[in-house]
CSV table of C-alpha atoms in Angstrom, one decimal:
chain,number,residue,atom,x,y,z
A,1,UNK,CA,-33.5,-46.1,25.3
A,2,UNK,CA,-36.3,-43.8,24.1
A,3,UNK,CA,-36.6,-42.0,27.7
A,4,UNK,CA,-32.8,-41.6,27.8
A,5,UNK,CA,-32.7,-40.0,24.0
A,6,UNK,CA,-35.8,-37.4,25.0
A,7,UNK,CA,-33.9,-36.5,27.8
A,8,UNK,CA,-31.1,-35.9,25.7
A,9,UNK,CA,-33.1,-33.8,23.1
A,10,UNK,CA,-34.6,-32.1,25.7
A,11,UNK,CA,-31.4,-31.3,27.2
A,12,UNK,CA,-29.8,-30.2,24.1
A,13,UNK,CA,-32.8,-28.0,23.3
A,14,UNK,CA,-32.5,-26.4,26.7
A,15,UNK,CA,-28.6,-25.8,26.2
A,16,UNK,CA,-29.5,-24.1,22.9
A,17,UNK,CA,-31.7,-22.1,24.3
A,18,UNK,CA,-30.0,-20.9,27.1
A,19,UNK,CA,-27.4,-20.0,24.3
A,20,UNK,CA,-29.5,-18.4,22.1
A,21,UNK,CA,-30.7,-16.1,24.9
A,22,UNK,CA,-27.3,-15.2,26.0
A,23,UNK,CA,-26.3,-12.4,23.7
A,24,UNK,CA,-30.0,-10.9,24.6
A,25,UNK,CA,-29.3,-11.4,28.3
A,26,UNK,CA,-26.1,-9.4,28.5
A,27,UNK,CA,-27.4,-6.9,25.9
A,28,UNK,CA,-29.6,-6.1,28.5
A,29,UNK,CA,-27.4,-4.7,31.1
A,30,UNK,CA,-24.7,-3.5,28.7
A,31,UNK,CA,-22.2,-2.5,29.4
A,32,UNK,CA,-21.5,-4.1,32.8
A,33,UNK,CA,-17.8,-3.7,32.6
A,34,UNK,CA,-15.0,-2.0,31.1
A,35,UNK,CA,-15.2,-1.7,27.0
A,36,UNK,CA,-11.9,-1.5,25.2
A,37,UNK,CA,-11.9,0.8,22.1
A,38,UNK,CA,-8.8,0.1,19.8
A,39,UNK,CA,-7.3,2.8,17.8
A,40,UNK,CA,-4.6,2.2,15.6
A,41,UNK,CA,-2.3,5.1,15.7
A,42,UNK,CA,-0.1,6.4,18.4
A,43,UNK,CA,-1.7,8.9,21.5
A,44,UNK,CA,-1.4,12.9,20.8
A,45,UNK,CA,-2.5,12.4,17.2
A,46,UNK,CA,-6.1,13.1,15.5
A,47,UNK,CA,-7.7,9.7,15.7
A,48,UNK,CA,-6.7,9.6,19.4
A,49,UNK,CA,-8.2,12.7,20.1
A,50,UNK,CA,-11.3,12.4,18.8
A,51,UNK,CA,-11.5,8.9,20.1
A,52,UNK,CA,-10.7,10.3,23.4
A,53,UNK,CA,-13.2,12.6,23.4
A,54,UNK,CA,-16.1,10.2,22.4
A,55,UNK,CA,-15.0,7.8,24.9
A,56,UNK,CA,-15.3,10.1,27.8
A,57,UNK,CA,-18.6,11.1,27.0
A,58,UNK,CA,-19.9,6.9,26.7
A,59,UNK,CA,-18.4,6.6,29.7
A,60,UNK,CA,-20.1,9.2,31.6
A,61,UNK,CA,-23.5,8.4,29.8
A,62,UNK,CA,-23.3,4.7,30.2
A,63,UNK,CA,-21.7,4.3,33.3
A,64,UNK,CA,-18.6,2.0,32.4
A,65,UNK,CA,-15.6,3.2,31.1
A,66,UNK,CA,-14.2,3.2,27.5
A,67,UNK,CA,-10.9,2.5,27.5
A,68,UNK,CA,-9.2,3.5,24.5
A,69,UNK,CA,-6.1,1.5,23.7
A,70,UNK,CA,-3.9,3.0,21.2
A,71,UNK,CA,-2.2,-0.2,19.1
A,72,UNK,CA,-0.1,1.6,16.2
A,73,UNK,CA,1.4,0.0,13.3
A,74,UNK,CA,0.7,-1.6,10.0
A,75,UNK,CA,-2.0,1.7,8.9
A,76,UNK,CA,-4.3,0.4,11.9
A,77,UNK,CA,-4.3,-3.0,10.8
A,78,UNK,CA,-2.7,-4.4,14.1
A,79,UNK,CA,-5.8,-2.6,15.8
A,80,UNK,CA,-8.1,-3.8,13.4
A,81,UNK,CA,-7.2,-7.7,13.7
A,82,UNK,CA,-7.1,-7.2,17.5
A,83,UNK,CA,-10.9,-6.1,17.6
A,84,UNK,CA,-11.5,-8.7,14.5
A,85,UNK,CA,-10.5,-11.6,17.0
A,86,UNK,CA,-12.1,-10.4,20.3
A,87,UNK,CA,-15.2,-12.0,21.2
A,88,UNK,CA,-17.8,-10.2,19.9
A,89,UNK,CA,-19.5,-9.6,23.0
A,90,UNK,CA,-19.8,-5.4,22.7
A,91,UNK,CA,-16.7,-5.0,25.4
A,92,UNK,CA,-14.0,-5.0,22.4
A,93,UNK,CA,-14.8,-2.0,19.7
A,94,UNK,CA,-12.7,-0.9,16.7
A,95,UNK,CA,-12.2,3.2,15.4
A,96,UNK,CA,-12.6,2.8,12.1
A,97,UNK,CA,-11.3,5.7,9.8
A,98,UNK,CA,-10.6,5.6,5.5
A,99,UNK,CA,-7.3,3.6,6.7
A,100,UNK,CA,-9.4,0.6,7.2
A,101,UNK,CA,-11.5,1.2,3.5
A,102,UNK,CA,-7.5,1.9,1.9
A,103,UNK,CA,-5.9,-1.3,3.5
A,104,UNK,CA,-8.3,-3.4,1.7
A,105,UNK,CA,-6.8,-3.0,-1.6
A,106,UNK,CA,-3.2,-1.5,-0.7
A,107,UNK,CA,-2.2,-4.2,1.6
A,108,UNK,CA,-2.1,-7.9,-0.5
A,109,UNK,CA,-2.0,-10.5,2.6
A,110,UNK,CA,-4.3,-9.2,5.3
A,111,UNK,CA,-5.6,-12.0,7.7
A,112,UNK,CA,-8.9,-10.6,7.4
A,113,UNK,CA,-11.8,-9.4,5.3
A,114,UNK,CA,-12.5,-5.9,6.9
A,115,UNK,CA,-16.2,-5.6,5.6
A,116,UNK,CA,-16.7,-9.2,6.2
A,117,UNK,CA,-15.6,-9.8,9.8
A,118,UNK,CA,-16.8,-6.3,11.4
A,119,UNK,CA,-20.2,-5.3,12.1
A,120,UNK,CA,-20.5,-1.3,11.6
A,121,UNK,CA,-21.7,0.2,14.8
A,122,UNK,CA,-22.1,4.3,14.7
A,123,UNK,CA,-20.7,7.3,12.4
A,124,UNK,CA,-19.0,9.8,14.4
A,125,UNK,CA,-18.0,12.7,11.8
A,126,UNK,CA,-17.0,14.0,8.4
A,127,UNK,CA,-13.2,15.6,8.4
A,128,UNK,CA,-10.9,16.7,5.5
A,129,UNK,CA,-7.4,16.4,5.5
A,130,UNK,CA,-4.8,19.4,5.4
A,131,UNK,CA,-1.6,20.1,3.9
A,132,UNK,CA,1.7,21.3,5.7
A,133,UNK,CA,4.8,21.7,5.2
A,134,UNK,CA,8.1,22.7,6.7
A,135,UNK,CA,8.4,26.5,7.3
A,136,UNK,CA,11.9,26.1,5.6
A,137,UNK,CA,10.1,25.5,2.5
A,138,UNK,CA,10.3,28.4,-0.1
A,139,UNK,CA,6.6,27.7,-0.9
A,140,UNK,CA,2.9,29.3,0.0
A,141,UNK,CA,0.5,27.9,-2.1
A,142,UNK,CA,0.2,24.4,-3.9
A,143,UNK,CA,0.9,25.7,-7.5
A,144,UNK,CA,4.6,26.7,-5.6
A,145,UNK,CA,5.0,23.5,-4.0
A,146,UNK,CA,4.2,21.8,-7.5
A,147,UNK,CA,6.9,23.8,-9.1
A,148,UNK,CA,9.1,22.9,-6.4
A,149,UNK,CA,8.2,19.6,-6.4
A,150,UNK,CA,9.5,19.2,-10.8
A,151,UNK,CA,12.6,21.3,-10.0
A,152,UNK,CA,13.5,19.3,-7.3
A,153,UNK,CA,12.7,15.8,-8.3
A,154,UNK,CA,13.2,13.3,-5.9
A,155,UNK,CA,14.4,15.7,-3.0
A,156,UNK,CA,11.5,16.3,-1.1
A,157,UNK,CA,9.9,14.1,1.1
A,158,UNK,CA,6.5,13.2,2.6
A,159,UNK,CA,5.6,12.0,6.1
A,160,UNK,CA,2.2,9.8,7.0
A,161,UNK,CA,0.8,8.2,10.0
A,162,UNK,CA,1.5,4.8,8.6
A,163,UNK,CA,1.1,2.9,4.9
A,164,UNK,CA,-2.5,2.9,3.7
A,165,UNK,CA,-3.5,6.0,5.8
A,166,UNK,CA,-5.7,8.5,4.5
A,167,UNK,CA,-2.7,10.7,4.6
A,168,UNK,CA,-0.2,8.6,3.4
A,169,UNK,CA,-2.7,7.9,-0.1
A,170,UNK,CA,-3.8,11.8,-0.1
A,171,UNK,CA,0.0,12.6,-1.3
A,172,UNK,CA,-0.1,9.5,-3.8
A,173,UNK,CA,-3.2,10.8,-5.0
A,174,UNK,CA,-1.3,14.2,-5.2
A,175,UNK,CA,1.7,12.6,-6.6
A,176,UNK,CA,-0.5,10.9,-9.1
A,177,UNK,CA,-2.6,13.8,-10.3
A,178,UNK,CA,0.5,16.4,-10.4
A,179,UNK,CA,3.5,14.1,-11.5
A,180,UNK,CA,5.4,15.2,-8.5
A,181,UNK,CA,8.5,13.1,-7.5
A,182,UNK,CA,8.2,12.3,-3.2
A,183,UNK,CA,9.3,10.3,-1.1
A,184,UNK,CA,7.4,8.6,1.4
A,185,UNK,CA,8.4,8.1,5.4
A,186,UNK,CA,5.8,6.1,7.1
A,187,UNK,CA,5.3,7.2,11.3
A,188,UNK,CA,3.2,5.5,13.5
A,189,UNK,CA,1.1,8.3,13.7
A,190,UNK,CA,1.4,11.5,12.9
A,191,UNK,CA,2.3,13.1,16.0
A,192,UNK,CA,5.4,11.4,15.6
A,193,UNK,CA,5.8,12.8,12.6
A,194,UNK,CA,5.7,16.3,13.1
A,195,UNK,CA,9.0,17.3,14.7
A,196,UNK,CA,10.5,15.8,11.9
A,197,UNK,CA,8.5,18.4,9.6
A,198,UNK,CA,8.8,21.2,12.0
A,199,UNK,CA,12.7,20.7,11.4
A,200,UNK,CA,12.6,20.0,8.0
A,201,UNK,CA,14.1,16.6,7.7
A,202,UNK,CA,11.3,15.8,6.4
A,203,UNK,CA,8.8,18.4,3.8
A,204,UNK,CA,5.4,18.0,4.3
A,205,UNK,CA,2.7,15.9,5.5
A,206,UNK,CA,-1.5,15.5,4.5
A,207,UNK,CA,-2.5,15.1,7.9
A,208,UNK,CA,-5.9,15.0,9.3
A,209,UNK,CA,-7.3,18.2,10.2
A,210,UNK,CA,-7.2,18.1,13.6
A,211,UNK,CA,-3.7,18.4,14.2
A,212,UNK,CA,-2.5,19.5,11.2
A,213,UNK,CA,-4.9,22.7,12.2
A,214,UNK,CA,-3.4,22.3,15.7
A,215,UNK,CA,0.3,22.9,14.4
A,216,UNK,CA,-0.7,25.7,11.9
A,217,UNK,CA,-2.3,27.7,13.4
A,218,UNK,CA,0.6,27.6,16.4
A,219,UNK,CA,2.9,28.8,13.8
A,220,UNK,CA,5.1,25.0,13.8
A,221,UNK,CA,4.1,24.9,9.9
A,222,UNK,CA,2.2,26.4,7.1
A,223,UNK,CA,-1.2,25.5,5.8
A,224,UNK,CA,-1.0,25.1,2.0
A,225,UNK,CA,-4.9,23.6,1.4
A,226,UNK,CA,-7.1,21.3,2.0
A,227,UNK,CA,-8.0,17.9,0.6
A,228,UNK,CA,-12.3,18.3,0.5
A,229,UNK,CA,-13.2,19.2,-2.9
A,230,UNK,CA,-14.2,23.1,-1.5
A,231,UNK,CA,-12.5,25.2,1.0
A,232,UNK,CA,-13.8,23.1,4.6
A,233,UNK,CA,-16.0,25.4,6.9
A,234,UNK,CA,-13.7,25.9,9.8
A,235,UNK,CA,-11.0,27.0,7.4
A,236,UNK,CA,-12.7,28.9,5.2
A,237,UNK,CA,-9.3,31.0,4.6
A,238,UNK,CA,-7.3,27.9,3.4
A,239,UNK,CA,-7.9,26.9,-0.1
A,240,UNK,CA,-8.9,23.5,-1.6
A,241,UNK,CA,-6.1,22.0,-3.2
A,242,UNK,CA,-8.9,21.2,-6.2
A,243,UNK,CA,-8.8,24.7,-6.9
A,244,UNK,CA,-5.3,24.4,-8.2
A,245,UNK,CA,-5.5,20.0,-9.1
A,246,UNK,CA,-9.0,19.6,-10.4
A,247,UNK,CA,-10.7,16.6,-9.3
A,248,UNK,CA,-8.6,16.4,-6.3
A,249,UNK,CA,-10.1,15.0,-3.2
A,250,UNK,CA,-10.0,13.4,0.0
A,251,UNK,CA,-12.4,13.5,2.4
A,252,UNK,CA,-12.4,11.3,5.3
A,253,UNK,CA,-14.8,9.6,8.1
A,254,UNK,CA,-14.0,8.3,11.8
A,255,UNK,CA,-16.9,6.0,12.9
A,256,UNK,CA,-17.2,2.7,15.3
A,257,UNK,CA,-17.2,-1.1,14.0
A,258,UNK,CA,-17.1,-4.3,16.0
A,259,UNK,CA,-16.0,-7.7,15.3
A,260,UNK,CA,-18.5,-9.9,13.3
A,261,UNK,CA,-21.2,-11.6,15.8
A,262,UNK,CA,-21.7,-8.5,18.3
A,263,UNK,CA,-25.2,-9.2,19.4
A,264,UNK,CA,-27.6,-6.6,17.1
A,265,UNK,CA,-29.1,-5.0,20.6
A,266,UNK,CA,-25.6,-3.7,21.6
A,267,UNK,CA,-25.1,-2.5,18.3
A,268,UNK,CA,-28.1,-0.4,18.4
A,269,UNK,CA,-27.5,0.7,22.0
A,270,UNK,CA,-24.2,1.9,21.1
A,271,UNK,CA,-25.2,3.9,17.7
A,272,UNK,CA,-28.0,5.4,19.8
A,273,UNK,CA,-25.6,6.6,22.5
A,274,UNK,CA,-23.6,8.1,19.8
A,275,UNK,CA,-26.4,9.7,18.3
A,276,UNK,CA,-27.1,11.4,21.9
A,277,UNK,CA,-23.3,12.3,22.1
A,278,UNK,CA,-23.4,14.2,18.5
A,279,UNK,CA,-26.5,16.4,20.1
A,280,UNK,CA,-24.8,17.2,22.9
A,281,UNK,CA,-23.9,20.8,22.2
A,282,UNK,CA,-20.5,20.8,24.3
A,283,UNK,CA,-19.3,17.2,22.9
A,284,UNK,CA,-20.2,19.2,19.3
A,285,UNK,CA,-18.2,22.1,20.3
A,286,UNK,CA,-15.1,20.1,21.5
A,287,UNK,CA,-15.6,18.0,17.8
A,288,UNK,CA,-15.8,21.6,16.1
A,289,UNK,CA,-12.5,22.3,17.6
A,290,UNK,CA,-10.7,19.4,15.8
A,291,UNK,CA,-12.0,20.6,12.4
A,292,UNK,CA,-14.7,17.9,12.4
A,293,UNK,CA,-18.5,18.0,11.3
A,294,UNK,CA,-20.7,15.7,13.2
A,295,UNK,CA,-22.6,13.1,10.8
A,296,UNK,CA,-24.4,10.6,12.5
A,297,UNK,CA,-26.0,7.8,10.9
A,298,UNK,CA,-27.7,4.2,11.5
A,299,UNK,CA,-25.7,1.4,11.3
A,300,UNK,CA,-26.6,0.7,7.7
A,301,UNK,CA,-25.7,3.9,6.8
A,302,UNK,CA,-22.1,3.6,8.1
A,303,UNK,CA,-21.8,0.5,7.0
A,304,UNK,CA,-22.4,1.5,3.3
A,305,UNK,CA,-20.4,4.9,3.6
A,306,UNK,CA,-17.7,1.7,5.2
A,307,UNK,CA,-18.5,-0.2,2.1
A,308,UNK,CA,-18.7,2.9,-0.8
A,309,UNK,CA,-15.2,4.1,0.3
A,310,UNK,CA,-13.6,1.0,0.1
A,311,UNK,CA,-14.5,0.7,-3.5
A,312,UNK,CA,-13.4,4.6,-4.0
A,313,UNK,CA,-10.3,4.0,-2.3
A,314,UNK,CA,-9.6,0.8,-4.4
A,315,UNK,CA,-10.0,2.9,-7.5
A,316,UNK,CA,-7.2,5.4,-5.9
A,317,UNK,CA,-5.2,2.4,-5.0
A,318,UNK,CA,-5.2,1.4,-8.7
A,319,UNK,CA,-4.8,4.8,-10.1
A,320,UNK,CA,-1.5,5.5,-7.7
A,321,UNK,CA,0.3,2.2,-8.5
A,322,UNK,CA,0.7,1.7,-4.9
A,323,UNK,CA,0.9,-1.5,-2.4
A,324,UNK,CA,1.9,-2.8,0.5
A,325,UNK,CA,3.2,-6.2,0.9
């Protein structure tokens, strides 16, 4: 009886470690297979793009390929609980952007605790957000489109990429600070949104840079300001909307989590492959072309910029009167 019960401890021992060294074992020739990044807006729009260009570049650098897979809906919450139940193995990774800080206070009945079942992974850049609106509007500047807003209460109406959005809660925050009367019409991203702009059905939008700068600078719509508290540096001739609403701002971050678990080694081997990319002059360019400013950081870091703008945003949340059932 005692031979057969040290065989069993030493067989249980063995398991465990043979466990314990599994997460070390296939850090070690990470990645060995495809990775799948989820993004939770629709293809063509800003998170997409960037997240298209960062995954080429991983790719390339480490050999496997990053597939991005675009699952839109519910402010990147269907995205988010996808990655959040993936095994956390380092082949299932999550773009996370101020929607995910947002939909911690908007939305009531989440299935998950963002900051508690994600690990954060790698900062990938700093970005403002940018207001168009409908070349049909008789407006050029935001003290116009306030004015239009009071004599036209309840008429004009504001498109998003989706409830909880940095762009949907940058025109509550608007709403809230100016006493403007809008109506929100959630997309599933904001590429969706814009031929609805272009043709006026519906006003205006506070879209990520990107591709509101994409649009605006094609002539689809007109740039009123920005949402950074000063004029953003690729812009320079647009004004911050803070120069007309004091105190106004939004400024917004596009970074890397995965689900809870993911061994620490990948983490690190990811966030220092993204700390290559954001040196890589031509990656930089492509990134300065979107609008965005590099910012990379440890995983600490992001996960307390994660952390601070939840709090921020749940202050916003509170101040708006907004929320999502």
């Amino acid at each position: 009886m005692l031979r057969i019960l040290r065989n069993s401890v030493f067989g249980l021992v063995f398991l465990s470690s043979i466990f314990s060294i599994a997460p070390l074992a296939s850090a070690a020739d990470y990645p060995n297979r495809p990775v799948h990044w989820m993004i939770g807006f629709a293809a063509g729009g800003p998170v997409d793009i960037v997240a298209r260009i960062m995954a080429q570049w991983l790719s390339d650098r480490l050999g496997q390929q990053f597939i991005v897979e675009n699952r839109a809906g519910s402010g990147g919450n269907i995205a988010a609980a996808a990655a959040i139940n993936a095994a956390p193995d380092g082949y299932t990774l999550l773009f996370v952007a101020p929607n995910n800080a947002i939909s911690t206070s908007l939305y009531k009945k989440l299935p998950f605790d963002f900051l508690r079942d994600t690990v954060p992974v790698a900062s990938i850049m700093q970005l403002t957000n940018m207001l168009v609106v409908a070349n049909a509007m008789p407006v050029k500047t935001v003290q116009e489109l306030i004015d239009y807003c009071k004599a036209n209460p309840g008429k004009i109406s504001f498109a998003s990429s989706g409830n909880g959005t940095s762009v949907h809660m940058s025109a509550e925050l608007f709403k809230a600070m100016t006493k403007c009367d809008m109506i929100h019409v959630p997309y599933r991203g904001s590429a969706l949104a814009f031929p609805d702009i272009i043709s006026n059905k519906v006003q205006l939008i506070f879209d990520n840079l990107p591709s509101a700068l994409e649009q605006s600078r094609g002539g689809s719509v007109r740039a009123l300001g920005v949402t950074s508290p000063q004029r953003w540096p690729s812009v320079p001739d647009v004004p911050a909307i803070a120069e007309t609403v004091p105190g106004f701002e939004s400024v917004g971050f596009y970074g890397i989590s995965a689900p809870k678990g993911t061994p620490p080694e990948i983490v690190e081997l990811l966030n220092k492959a993204v700390g290559e990319a954001l040196k890589d002059p031509k990656l930089v360019a492509r990134l300065a072309e979107t609008g965005g400013i590099p910012k990379p950081m440890t995983p600490a870091e992001f996960g307390k910029l994660v952390a601070d703008e939840t709090e921020k945003w749940r202050k916003v949340v509170a101040f708006a009167g907004v929320s999502v059932d």
